[in-house]
Each structure stands twice: as C-alpha cells, then as structure tokens.
XYZ file of C-alpha atoms in Angstrom:
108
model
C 82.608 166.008 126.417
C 82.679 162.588 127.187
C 84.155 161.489 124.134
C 87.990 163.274 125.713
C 88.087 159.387 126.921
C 89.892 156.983 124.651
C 88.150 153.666 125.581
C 86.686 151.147 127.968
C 85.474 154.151 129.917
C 83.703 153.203 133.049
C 81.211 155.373 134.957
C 79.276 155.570 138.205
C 76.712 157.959 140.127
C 76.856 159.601 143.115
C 75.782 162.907 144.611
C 74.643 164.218 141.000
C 78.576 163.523 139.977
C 79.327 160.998 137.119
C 83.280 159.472 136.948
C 84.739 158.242 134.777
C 88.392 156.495 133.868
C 89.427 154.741 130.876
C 92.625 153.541 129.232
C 94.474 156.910 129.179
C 94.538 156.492 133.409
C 92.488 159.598 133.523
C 90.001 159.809 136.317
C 87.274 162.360 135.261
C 84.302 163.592 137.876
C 81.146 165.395 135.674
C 78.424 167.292 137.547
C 75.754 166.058 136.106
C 72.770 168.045 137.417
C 74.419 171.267 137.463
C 75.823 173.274 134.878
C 79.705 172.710 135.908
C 80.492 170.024 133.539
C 83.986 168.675 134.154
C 84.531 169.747 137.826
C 87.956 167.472 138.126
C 90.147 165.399 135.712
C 93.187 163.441 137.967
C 96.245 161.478 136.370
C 95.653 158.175 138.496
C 99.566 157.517 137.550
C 98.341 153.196 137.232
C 100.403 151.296 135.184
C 98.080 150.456 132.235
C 94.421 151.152 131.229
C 91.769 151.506 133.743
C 89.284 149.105 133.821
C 87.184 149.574 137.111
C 86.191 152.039 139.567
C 83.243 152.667 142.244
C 82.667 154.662 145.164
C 81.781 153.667 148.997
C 78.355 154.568 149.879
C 79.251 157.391 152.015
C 81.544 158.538 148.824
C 84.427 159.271 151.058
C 86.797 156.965 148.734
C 87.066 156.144 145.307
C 88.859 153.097 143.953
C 90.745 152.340 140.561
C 91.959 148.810 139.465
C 94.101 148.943 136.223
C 94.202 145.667 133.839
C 97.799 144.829 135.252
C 96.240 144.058 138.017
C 96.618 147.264 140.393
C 94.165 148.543 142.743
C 94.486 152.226 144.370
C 92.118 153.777 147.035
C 91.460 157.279 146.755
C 90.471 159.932 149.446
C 87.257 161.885 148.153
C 86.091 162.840 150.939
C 87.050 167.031 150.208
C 85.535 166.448 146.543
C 82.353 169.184 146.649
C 81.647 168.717 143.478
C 82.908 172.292 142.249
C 85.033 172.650 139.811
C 88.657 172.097 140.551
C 91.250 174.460 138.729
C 94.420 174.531 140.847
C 96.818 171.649 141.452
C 95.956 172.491 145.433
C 92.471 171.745 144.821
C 92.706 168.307 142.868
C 95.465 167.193 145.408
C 93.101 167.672 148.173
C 89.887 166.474 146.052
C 91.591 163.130 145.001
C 94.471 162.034 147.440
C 95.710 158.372 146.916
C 95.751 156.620 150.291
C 96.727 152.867 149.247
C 97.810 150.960 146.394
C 98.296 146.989 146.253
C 99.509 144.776 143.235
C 97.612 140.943 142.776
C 99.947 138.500 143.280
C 100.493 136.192 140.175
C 98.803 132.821 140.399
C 101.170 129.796 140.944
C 101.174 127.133 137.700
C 101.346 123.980 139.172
C-alpha cells in the first residue's frame, strides 16, 4: 500500500505508472491500471527527505531533489512497467546518470 511511505510523499502519472518518494529516500513506481501493484521500489541514496520528483514527457528520465538541496537524474528509459524483483532489473530500470548540489546563497 501506499501508506509503506512515511511522509511528504509526492506522486506523478505516466504510462498508467504512479511514483512516488518521500522522506525515507524511497522511490516507489505503482502500476496503476494493471494488477502489478508495486512493480519497483529504489533506495535513491539522497542525503535527506525527498521532496520532489517528475518525469520528462517522453519518460526516459526521472528526477529527485532532496530538501538539502540535491537534485539527481535518473535513467528510466528500460522501466516497462513490470514488476522488478532482482537487483539486475532495478539497476537497469532506475540508473542514476547525474547528481548536482545548490550552491549556498552568499549573505551580504
């Protein structure tokens, strides 16, 4: 169920898949029309709670940003939308590609 999240859980659409992330850095991708259910569930390894995520339009990547300020870009672009049991196939469903920190603002 949904409720696995602890809070602030975000969610978006795309290709009858829901994901979701919230603050235990868990990246979660429901089939939502089928009857799969949870079809992946990825440790996004971000420093704190997630607090955003979305998908391009062509769902090829999938970005995080944590709430210290870290942003990661995610290859989707092998995610079917089948369930993913082995390490091999969430590796290659959910494959971090960049990751960039904000820069603190200056006080003047």
């Amino acid at each position: 169920t949904f409720g696995e999240h602890s809070v602030n859980m975000v969610g978006i659409r795309y290709a009858g898949v829901l994901a979701s992330c919230s603050a235990d850095r868990i990246v979660r991708f429901w089939d939502i029309v089928g009857s799969n259910g949870l079809c992946l569930e990825a440790d996004t390894k971000h420093a704190n709670c997630l607090v955003a995520a979305c998908s391009d339009p062509g769902n090829m990547y999938f970005v995080t940003g944590c709430s210290a300020g870290y942003i990661k870009v995610w290859d989707i672009s092998q995610f079917t939308g089948e369930v993913c049991s082995t390490i091999e196939q969430k590796h290659a469903a959910m494959r971090e590609l960049r990751h960039w920190q904000a820069r603190p603002f200056a006080s003047t």
